[in-house]
Amino acid sequence: MLRVCLLLLSVLSLVGCDRLLGADDAPPVVAPVAPPQVTIATNLRQGATLYVDGQDRGPLVNGARVTVGPGAHVFEARRDDEILARVERTLESGREAEVRLMTTSPPGAEPVAGTEPLAGAIRPGAAPVTRATVAMGEIVLEEGREAMASEARRALRARVRSIQGCYERALSSRPGARGDVRLLVRVAPTGTVRSAEVVEGVDSEVDACARDAVRRLRFARSDGGRFRTSFSFNPPSVEAAPSVEAAP
């Protein structure tokens, strides 16, 4: 019996396992797929941070390369709690893409040489233009403690300027966008916003200005609650210059 076993082992070593198994039994070789590479283009240098899908990816640098997975992503340039620029992109595996996080130069920001200001920027000699405005509506408490309404009102008033900046950037790609954004907000017992549903909106970009600001609200711990609020968005308008009659 020992001799038979030794003979079988010798045959196996000569023939090879791959020939015994057959080529069809070998595991398939899968070529690796490179994740999408994104190049960031921006005209902001100082104090801005790059966020991808809400995650901090470090300082915002013009020409920086970021690796992300395939699919839909949200790229943002932020400073403190203010969103300076926001872009949504759907990326494919193995493909390179450029994401342009551009904005007019806010205080403290230094524009990169060679970049153009956003469309609609006021230039010397242009007709007087009123600024875009954002007005906050009432807080209507539907469920929860009464103090929640006053907390929401106080916090949102502090964010109106940030919402207005977001709206002005949205106008660069959607001139004339105006109207009311109405939201239904649900607050979890932990004090965080569980959901901010747009009940009535203007368009996806303007709606996001209001929705994102509401999502960042924080309340004292309680049993949770629900309230409604709204924002009115009005674009800038060019003031008509007074007519001047020609001198006789």
PDB file of C-alpha atoms in Angstrom:
ATOM      1  CA  MET A   1       0.000   0.000   0.000  1.00  0.00           C
ATOM      2  CA  LEU A   2       2.853   2.381   0.824  1.00  0.00           C
ATOM      3  CA  ARG A   3       4.369   1.791  -2.601  1.00  0.00           C
ATOM      4  CA  VAL A   4       1.032   2.606  -4.293  1.00  0.00           C
ATOM      5  CA  CYS A   5       0.765   5.924  -2.413  1.00  0.00           C
ATOM      6  CA  LEU A   6       4.314   6.895  -3.326  1.00  0.00           C
ATOM      7  CA  LEU A   7       3.617   6.063  -6.964  1.00  0.00           C
ATOM      8  CA  LEU A   8       0.497   8.284  -7.009  1.00  0.00           C
ATOM      9  CA  LEU A   9       2.427  11.183  -5.493  1.00  0.00           C
ATOM     10  CA  SER A  10       5.078  10.869  -8.186  1.00  0.00           C
ATOM     11  CA  VAL A  11       2.441  10.951 -10.937  1.00  0.00           C
ATOM     12  CA  LEU A  12       0.821  14.071  -9.461  1.00  0.00           C
ATOM     13  CA  SER A  13       4.133  15.900  -9.312  1.00  0.00           C
ATOM     14  CA  LEU A  14       4.830  15.111 -12.970  1.00  0.00           C
ATOM     15  CA  VAL A  15       1.398  15.907 -14.394  1.00  0.00           C
ATOM     16  CA  GLY A  16       0.735  19.085 -12.362  1.00  0.00           C
ATOM     17  CA  CYS A  17      -2.376  20.121 -10.502  1.00  0.00           C
ATOM     18  CA  ASP A  18      -3.416  22.602 -13.151  1.00  0.00           C
ATOM     19  CA  ARG A  19      -3.630  19.911 -15.820  1.00  0.00           C
ATOM     20  CA  LEU A  20      -5.604  17.617 -13.524  1.00  0.00           C
ATOM     21  CA  LEU A  21      -8.051  20.374 -12.623  1.00  0.00           C
ATOM     22  CA  GLY A  22      -8.322  21.752 -16.149  1.00  0.00           C
ATOM     23  CA  ALA A  23      -8.057  25.343 -17.350  1.00  0.00           C
ATOM     24  CA  ASP A  24     -11.761  25.978 -16.764  1.00  0.00           C
ATOM     25  CA  ASP A  25     -11.402  25.319 -13.033  1.00  0.00           C
ATOM     26  CA  ALA A  26      -8.758  28.003 -12.498  1.00  0.00           C
ATOM     27  CA  PRO A  27     -10.056  31.132 -10.709  1.00  0.00           C
ATOM     28  CA  PRO A  28     -10.664  34.113 -13.057  1.00  0.00           C
ATOM     29  CA  VAL A  29      -8.207  36.983 -12.981  1.00  0.00           C
ATOM     30  CA  VAL A  30      -9.991  40.284 -12.318  1.00  0.00           C
ATOM     31  CA  ALA A  31      -8.165  43.412 -13.404  1.00  0.00           C
ATOM     32  CA  PRO A  32      -8.255  46.129 -10.741  1.00  0.00           C
ATOM     33  CA  VAL A  33     -10.400  49.179 -11.554  1.00  0.00           C
ATOM     34  CA  ALA A  34      -8.858  52.509 -10.670  1.00  0.00           C
ATOM     35  CA  PRO A  35     -11.071  54.791  -8.551  1.00  0.00           C
ATOM     36  CA  PRO A  36     -12.032  58.167 -10.034  1.00  0.00           C
ATOM     37  CA  GLN A  37      -9.423  60.925  -9.738  1.00  0.00           C
ATOM     38  CA  VAL A  38     -10.756  64.457  -9.218  1.00  0.00           C
ATOM     39  CA  THR A  39      -8.790  67.662  -9.733  1.00  0.00           C
ATOM     40  CA  ILE A  40     -10.044  70.623  -7.710  1.00  0.00           C
ATOM     41  CA  ALA A  41     -10.076  74.053  -9.371  1.00  0.00           C
ATOM     42  CA  THR A  42     -10.808  77.004  -7.105  1.00  0.00           C
ATOM     43  CA  ASN A  43     -10.192  80.730  -6.817  1.00  0.00           C
ATOM     44  CA  LEU A  44     -10.028  80.649  -3.004  1.00  0.00           C
ATOM     45  CA  ARG A  45      -6.757  80.346  -1.133  1.00  0.00           C
ATOM     46  CA  GLN A  46      -7.033  81.392   2.476  1.00  0.00           C
ATOM     47  CA  GLY A  47      -9.047  79.756   5.210  1.00  0.00           C
ATOM     48  CA  ALA A  48     -11.274  77.491   3.095  1.00  0.00           C
ATOM     49  CA  THR A  49     -11.665  73.744   3.660  1.00  0.00           C
ATOM     50  CA  LEU A  50     -12.613  71.076   1.122  1.00  0.00           C
ATOM     51  CA  TYR A  51     -15.520  68.814   2.061  1.00  0.00           C
ATOM     52  CA  VAL A  52     -16.552  65.739   0.073  1.00  0.00           C
ATOM     53  CA  ASP A  53     -19.923  64.242   1.015  1.00  0.00           C
ATOM     54  CA  GLY A  54     -19.787  66.136   4.305  1.00  0.00           C
ATOM     55  CA  GLN A  55     -16.321  64.817   5.221  1.00  0.00           C
ATOM     56  CA  ASP A  56     -13.395  67.169   5.877  1.00  0.00           C
ATOM     57  CA  ARG A  57     -10.693  66.506   3.242  1.00  0.00           C
ATOM     58  CA  GLY A  58      -8.274  69.184   4.398  1.00  0.00           C
ATOM     59  CA  PRO A  59      -7.416  72.709   3.197  1.00  0.00           C
ATOM     60  CA  LEU A  60      -8.850  73.762  -0.156  1.00  0.00           C
ATOM     61  CA  VAL A  61      -5.956  74.046  -2.626  1.00  0.00           C
ATOM     62  CA  ASN A  62      -6.195  74.920  -6.308  1.00  0.00           C
ATOM     63  CA  GLY A  63      -5.018  71.946  -8.391  1.00  0.00           C
ATOM     64  CA  ALA A  64      -5.323  69.417  -5.553  1.00  0.00           C
ATOM     65  CA  ARG A  65      -6.161  65.833  -6.557  1.00  0.00           C
ATOM     66  CA  VAL A  66      -8.744  63.841  -4.623  1.00  0.00           C
ATOM     67  CA  THR A  67      -9.559  60.138  -4.908  1.00  0.00           C
ATOM     68  CA  VAL A  68     -13.201  59.157  -4.380  1.00  0.00           C
ATOM     69  CA  GLY A  69     -15.380  56.178  -5.187  1.00  0.00           C
ATOM     70  CA  PRO A  70     -17.600  55.999  -8.266  1.00  0.00           C
ATOM     71  CA  GLY A  71     -21.103  57.437  -8.033  1.00  0.00           C
ATOM     72  CA  ALA A  72     -22.690  60.732  -6.978  1.00  0.00           C
ATOM     73  CA  HIS A  73     -20.709  63.061  -4.718  1.00  0.00           C
ATOM     74  CA  VAL A  74     -21.085  66.545  -3.230  1.00  0.00           C
ATOM     75  CA  PHE A  75     -17.993  68.791  -3.183  1.00  0.00           C
ATOM     76  CA  GLU A  76     -18.040  71.898  -0.989  1.00  0.00           C
ATOM     77  CA  ALA A  77     -15.717  74.758  -0.097  1.00  0.00           C
ATOM     78  CA  ARG A  78     -16.416  75.846   3.477  1.00  0.00           C
ATOM     79  CA  ARG A  79     -15.162  78.421   5.920  1.00  0.00           C
ATOM     80  CA  ASP A  80     -16.426  77.836   9.464  1.00  0.00           C
ATOM     81  CA  ASP A  81     -20.167  77.117   9.030  1.00  0.00           C
ATOM     82  CA  GLU A  82     -20.492  78.939   5.699  1.00  0.00           C
ATOM     83  CA  ILE A  83     -20.615  77.030   2.409  1.00  0.00           C
ATOM     84  CA  LEU A  84     -18.689  79.169  -0.084  1.00  0.00           C
ATOM     85  CA  ALA A  85     -19.204  76.936  -3.131  1.00  0.00           C
ATOM     86  CA  ARG A  86     -21.000  73.640  -3.785  1.00  0.00           C
ATOM     87  CA  VAL A  87     -20.883  71.227  -6.742  1.00  0.00           C
ATOM     88  CA  GLU A  88     -22.660  67.893  -7.253  1.00  0.00           C
ATOM     89  CA  ARG A  89     -20.970  65.420  -9.637  1.00  0.00           C
ATOM     90  CA  THR A  90     -21.493  61.796 -10.664  1.00  0.00           C
ATOM     91  CA  LEU A  91     -18.161  60.048 -11.300  1.00  0.00           C
ATOM     92  CA  GLU A  92     -17.244  56.884 -13.206  1.00  0.00           C
ATOM     93  CA  SER A  93     -14.559  54.340 -12.319  1.00  0.00           C
ATOM     94  CA  GLY A  94     -11.211  54.913 -13.980  1.00  0.00           C
ATOM     95  CA  ARG A  95     -12.191  58.378 -15.251  1.00  0.00           C
ATOM     96  CA  GLU A  96     -10.654  61.703 -14.308  1.00  0.00           C
ATOM     97  CA  ALA A  97     -12.791  64.778 -13.683  1.00  0.00           C
ATOM     98  CA  GLU A  98     -12.412  68.420 -12.713  1.00  0.00           C
ATOM     99  CA  VAL A  99     -14.562  70.027 -10.024  1.00  0.00           C
ATOM    100  CA  ARG A 100     -14.658  73.833 -10.070  1.00  0.00           C
ATOM    101  CA  LEU A 101     -15.373  75.376  -6.674  1.00  0.00           C
ATOM    102  CA  MET A 102     -15.511  79.003  -7.749  1.00  0.00           C
ATOM    103  CA  THR A 103     -16.863  82.043  -5.944  1.00  0.00           C
ATOM    104  CA  THR A 104     -16.530  85.784  -5.910  1.00  0.00           C
ATOM    105  CA  SER A 105     -13.837  86.952  -3.504  1.00  0.00           C
ATOM    106  CA  PRO A 106     -15.312  87.310   0.012  1.00  0.00           C
ATOM    107  CA  PRO A 107     -13.499  89.287   2.725  1.00  0.00           C
ATOM    108  CA  GLY A 108     -10.202  87.636   3.628  1.00  0.00           C
ATOM    109  CA  ALA A 109     -10.029  85.539   0.480  1.00  0.00           C
ATOM    110  CA  GLU A 110      -7.346  85.971  -2.139  1.00  0.00           C
ATOM    111  CA  PRO A 111      -8.355  85.038  -5.694  1.00  0.00           C
ATOM    112  CA  VAL A 112      -6.032  82.890  -7.747  1.00  0.00           C
ATOM    113  CA  ALA A 113      -4.469  84.742 -10.660  1.00  0.00           C
ATOM    114  CA  GLY A 114      -6.119  84.018 -13.984  1.00  0.00           C
ATOM    115  CA  THR A 115      -9.546  83.069 -12.630  1.00  0.00           C
ATOM    116  CA  GLU A 116     -12.652  84.965 -13.687  1.00  0.00           C
ATOM    117  CA  PRO A 117     -15.291  86.305 -11.283  1.00  0.00           C
ATOM    118  CA  LEU A 118     -18.723  84.748 -11.362  1.00  0.00           C
ATOM    119  CA  ALA A 119     -21.251  86.003 -13.860  1.00  0.00           C
ATOM    120  CA  GLY A 120     -23.292  88.805 -12.394  1.00  0.00           C
ATOM    121  CA  ALA A 121     -20.434  90.387 -10.447  1.00  0.00           C
ATOM    122  CA  ILE A 122     -20.739  94.173 -10.265  1.00  0.00           C
ATOM    123  CA  ARG A 123     -18.132  95.912 -12.387  1.00  0.00           C
ATOM    124  CA  PRO A 124     -17.050  99.558 -12.314  1.00  0.00           C
ATOM    125  CA  GLY A 125     -19.331 101.784 -14.362  1.00  0.00           C
ATOM    126  CA  ALA A 126     -22.246  99.341 -14.285  1.00  0.00           C
ATOM    127  CA  ALA A 127     -25.765 100.436 -13.413  1.00  0.00           C
ATOM    128  CA  PRO A 128     -26.602 100.335  -9.676  1.00  0.00           C
ATOM    129  CA  VAL A 129     -27.709  96.863  -8.599  1.00  0.00           C
ATOM    130  CA  THR A 130     -29.537  95.967  -5.404  1.00  0.00           C
ATOM    131  CA  ARG A 131     -28.262  92.875  -3.582  1.00  0.00           C
ATOM    132  CA  ALA A 132     -30.098  89.587  -3.520  1.00  0.00           C
ATOM    133  CA  THR A 133     -32.162  89.261  -0.367  1.00  0.00           C
ATOM    134  CA  VAL A 134     -33.243  86.369   1.838  1.00  0.00           C
ATOM    135  CA  ALA A 135     -36.070  86.830   4.350  1.00  0.00           C
ATOM    136  CA  MET A 136     -36.827  84.270   7.036  1.00  0.00           C
ATOM    137  CA  GLY A 137     -40.455  83.365   7.686  1.00  0.00           C
ATOM    138  CA  GLU A 138     -42.176  82.405  10.916  1.00  0.00           C
ATOM    139  CA  ILE A 139     -41.380  79.306  12.956  1.00  0.00           C
ATOM    140  CA  VAL A 140     -44.571  77.262  13.319  1.00  0.00           C
ATOM    141  CA  LEU A 141     -44.175  74.663  16.071  1.00  0.00           C
ATOM    142  CA  GLU A 142     -46.231  71.515  15.462  1.00  0.00           C
ATOM    143  CA  GLU A 143     -44.795  69.247  18.138  1.00  0.00           C
ATOM    144  CA  GLY A 144     -42.343  69.636  21.010  1.00  0.00           C
ATOM    145  CA  ARG A 145     -41.487  72.142  23.710  1.00  0.00           C
ATOM    146  CA  GLU A 146     -42.194  75.825  23.072  1.00  0.00           C
ATOM    147  CA  ALA A 147     -38.566  76.806  23.656  1.00  0.00           C
ATOM    148  CA  MET A 148     -37.642  74.933  20.464  1.00  0.00           C
ATOM    149  CA  ALA A 149     -39.318  77.610  18.322  1.00  0.00           C
ATOM    150  CA  SER A 150     -37.352  80.449  19.913  1.00  0.00           C
ATOM    151  CA  GLU A 151     -34.103  78.454  19.670  1.00  0.00           C
ATOM    152  CA  ALA A 152     -34.720  77.797  15.966  1.00  0.00           C
ATOM    153  CA  ARG A 153     -35.629  81.439  15.299  1.00  0.00           C
ATOM    154  CA  ARG A 154     -32.494  82.735  17.010  1.00  0.00           C
ATOM    155  CA  ALA A 155     -30.178  80.224  15.310  1.00  0.00           C
ATOM    156  CA  LEU A 156     -31.615  80.740  11.813  1.00  0.00           C
ATOM    157  CA  ARG A 157     -31.438  84.527  12.070  1.00  0.00           C
ATOM    158  CA  ALA A 158     -27.716  84.127  12.704  1.00  0.00           C
ATOM    159  CA  ARG A 159     -27.432  82.058   9.509  1.00  0.00           C
ATOM    160  CA  VAL A 160     -29.365  84.331   7.148  1.00  0.00           C
ATOM    161  CA  ARG A 161     -26.165  85.975   5.886  1.00  0.00           C
ATOM    162  CA  SER A 162     -24.671  82.569   5.108  1.00  0.00           C
ATOM    163  CA  ILE A 163     -27.884  81.540   3.307  1.00  0.00           C
ATOM    164  CA  GLN A 164     -27.809  84.785   1.328  1.00  0.00           C
ATOM    165  CA  GLY A 165     -24.215  84.112   0.240  1.00  0.00           C
ATOM    166  CA  CYS A 166     -25.230  80.629  -0.888  1.00  0.00           C
ATOM    167  CA  TYR A 167     -28.170  82.109  -2.820  1.00  0.00           C
ATOM    168  CA  GLU A 168     -25.976  84.683  -4.571  1.00  0.00           C
ATOM    169  CA  ARG A 169     -23.659  81.901  -5.739  1.00  0.00           C
ATOM    170  CA  ALA A 170     -26.640  79.900  -7.000  1.00  0.00           C
ATOM    171  CA  LEU A 171     -27.746  82.907  -9.063  1.00  0.00           C
ATOM    172  CA  SER A 172     -24.531  82.684 -11.098  1.00  0.00           C
ATOM    173  CA  SER A 173     -25.861  79.529 -12.770  1.00  0.00           C
ATOM    174  CA  ARG A 174     -29.590  80.225 -12.313  1.00  0.00           C
ATOM    175  CA  PRO A 175     -30.115  83.961 -12.906  1.00  0.00           C
ATOM    176  CA  GLY A 176     -33.494  85.192 -11.760  1.00  0.00           C
ATOM    177  CA  ALA A 177     -34.248  82.208  -9.505  1.00  0.00           C
ATOM    178  CA  ARG A 178     -36.704  83.445  -6.898  1.00  0.00           C
ATOM    179  CA  GLY A 179     -39.527  82.284  -4.661  1.00  0.00           C
ATOM    180  CA  ASP A 180     -40.236  80.692  -1.294  1.00  0.00           C
ATOM    181  CA  VAL A 181     -38.650  77.567   0.156  1.00  0.00           C
ATOM    182  CA  ARG A 182     -40.857  75.961   2.812  1.00  0.00           C
ATOM    183  CA  LEU A 183     -39.478  73.233   5.046  1.00  0.00           C
ATOM    184  CA  LEU A 184     -40.830  70.674   7.482  1.00  0.00           C
ATOM    185  CA  VAL A 185     -38.169  70.040  10.133  1.00  0.00           C
ATOM    186  CA  ARG A 186     -38.073  67.051  12.483  1.00  0.00           C
ATOM    187  CA  VAL A 187     -35.811  67.174  15.536  1.00  0.00           C
ATOM    188  CA  ALA A 188     -34.506  64.025  17.252  1.00  0.00           C
ATOM    189  CA  PRO A 189     -34.447  63.648  21.068  1.00  0.00           C
ATOM    190  CA  THR A 190     -30.666  64.127  20.904  1.00  0.00           C
ATOM    191  CA  GLY A 191     -31.217  67.701  19.682  1.00  0.00           C
ATOM    192  CA  THR A 192     -29.967  67.098  16.139  1.00  0.00           C
ATOM    193  CA  VAL A 193     -32.123  67.645  13.057  1.00  0.00           C
ATOM    194  CA  ARG A 194     -33.421  64.267  11.933  1.00  0.00           C
ATOM    195  CA  SER A 195     -34.767  65.558   8.618  1.00  0.00           C
ATOM    196  CA  ALA A 196     -35.404  68.821   6.776  1.00  0.00           C
ATOM    197  CA  GLU A 197     -37.971  68.160   4.063  1.00  0.00           C
ATOM    198  CA  VAL A 198     -38.534  70.738   1.324  1.00  0.00           C
ATOM    199  CA  VAL A 199     -42.319  70.977   1.059  1.00  0.00           C
ATOM    200  CA  GLU A 200     -42.243  73.786  -1.501  1.00  0.00           C
ATOM    201  CA  GLY A 201     -39.121  74.927  -3.309  1.00  0.00           C
ATOM    202  CA  VAL A 202     -37.546  77.027  -6.041  1.00  0.00           C
ATOM    203  CA  ASP A 203     -34.964  74.663  -7.553  1.00  0.00           C
ATOM    204  CA  SER A 204     -32.468  72.120  -6.243  1.00  0.00           C
ATOM    205  CA  GLU A 205     -29.598  74.563  -5.683  1.00  0.00           C
ATOM    206  CA  VAL A 206     -31.615  77.314  -4.003  1.00  0.00           C
ATOM    207  CA  ASP A 207     -33.531  74.742  -1.943  1.00  0.00           C
ATOM    208  CA  ALA A 208     -30.203  73.346  -0.704  1.00  0.00           C
ATOM    209  CA  CYS A 209     -29.186  76.781   0.623  1.00  0.00           C
ATOM    210  CA  ALA A 210     -32.093  76.727   3.073  1.00  0.00           C
ATOM    211  CA  ARG A 211     -32.123  72.986   3.757  1.00  0.00           C
ATOM    212  CA  ASP A 212     -28.393  72.745   4.552  1.00  0.00           C
ATOM    213  CA  ALA A 213     -28.590  75.665   6.985  1.00  0.00           C
ATOM    214  CA  VAL A 214     -31.498  74.045   8.832  1.00  0.00           C
ATOM    215  CA  ARG A 215     -29.775  70.659   8.977  1.00  0.00           C
ATOM    216  CA  ARG A 216     -26.889  72.164  10.959  1.00  0.00           C
ATOM    217  CA  LEU A 217     -29.158  73.400  13.768  1.00  0.00           C
ATOM    218  CA  ARG A 218     -28.629  71.976  17.247  1.00  0.00           C
ATOM    219  CA  PHE A 219     -31.173  72.006  20.070  1.00  0.00           C
ATOM    220  CA  ALA A 220     -31.187  71.077  23.728  1.00  0.00           C
ATOM    221  CA  ARG A 221     -31.946  67.418  24.435  1.00  0.00           C
ATOM    222  CA  SER A 222     -35.665  66.752  24.821  1.00  0.00           C
ATOM    223  CA  ASP A 223     -38.379  64.464  23.499  1.00  0.00           C
ATOM    224  CA  GLY A 224     -37.785  65.808  19.994  1.00  0.00           C
ATOM    225  CA  GLY A 225     -40.250  67.820  17.978  1.00  0.00           C
ATOM    226  CA  ARG A 226     -41.406  69.129  14.629  1.00  0.00           C
ATOM    227  CA  PHE A 227     -41.776  72.618  13.182  1.00  0.00           C
ATOM    228  CA  ARG A 228     -42.206  74.425   9.871  1.00  0.00           C
ATOM    229  CA  THR A 229     -40.296  77.405   8.561  1.00  0.00           C
ATOM    230  CA  SER A 230     -39.698  79.204   5.271  1.00  0.00           C
ATOM    231  CA  PHE A 231     -37.319  81.526   3.437  1.00  0.00           C
ATOM    232  CA  SER A 232     -38.132  84.033   0.686  1.00  0.00           C
ATOM    233  CA  PHE A 233     -35.453  84.439  -1.989  1.00  0.00           C
ATOM    234  CA  ASN A 234     -35.359  87.535  -4.210  1.00  0.00           C
ATOM    235  CA  PRO A 235     -32.649  88.161  -6.839  1.00  0.00           C
ATOM    236  CA  PRO A 236     -30.919  91.526  -7.259  1.00  0.00           C
ATOM    237  CA  SER A 237     -32.556  94.051  -9.538  1.00  0.00           C
ATOM    238  CA  VAL A 238     -30.970  96.781 -11.628  1.00  0.00           C
ATOM    239  CA  GLU A 239     -32.179 100.193 -10.560  1.00  0.00           C
ATOM    240  CA  ALA A 240     -33.305 102.301 -13.455  1.00  0.00           C
ATOM    241  CA  ALA A 241     -31.133 105.355 -13.904  1.00  0.00           C
ATOM    242  CA  PRO A 242     -33.040 108.674 -13.944  1.00  0.00           C
ATOM    243  CA  SER A 243     -33.597 110.033 -17.425  1.00  0.00           C
ATOM    244  CA  VAL A 244     -31.641 113.157 -18.271  1.00  0.00           C
ATOM    245  CA  GLU A 245     -32.918 115.504 -20.935  1.00  0.00           C
ATOM    246  CA  ALA A 246     -30.388 116.896 -23.318  1.00  0.00           C
ATOM    247  CA  ALA A 247     -29.537 120.536 -22.786  1.00  0.00           C
ATOM    248  CA  PRO A 248     -30.954 122.855 -25.464  1.00  0.00           C
TER     249      PRO A 248
END
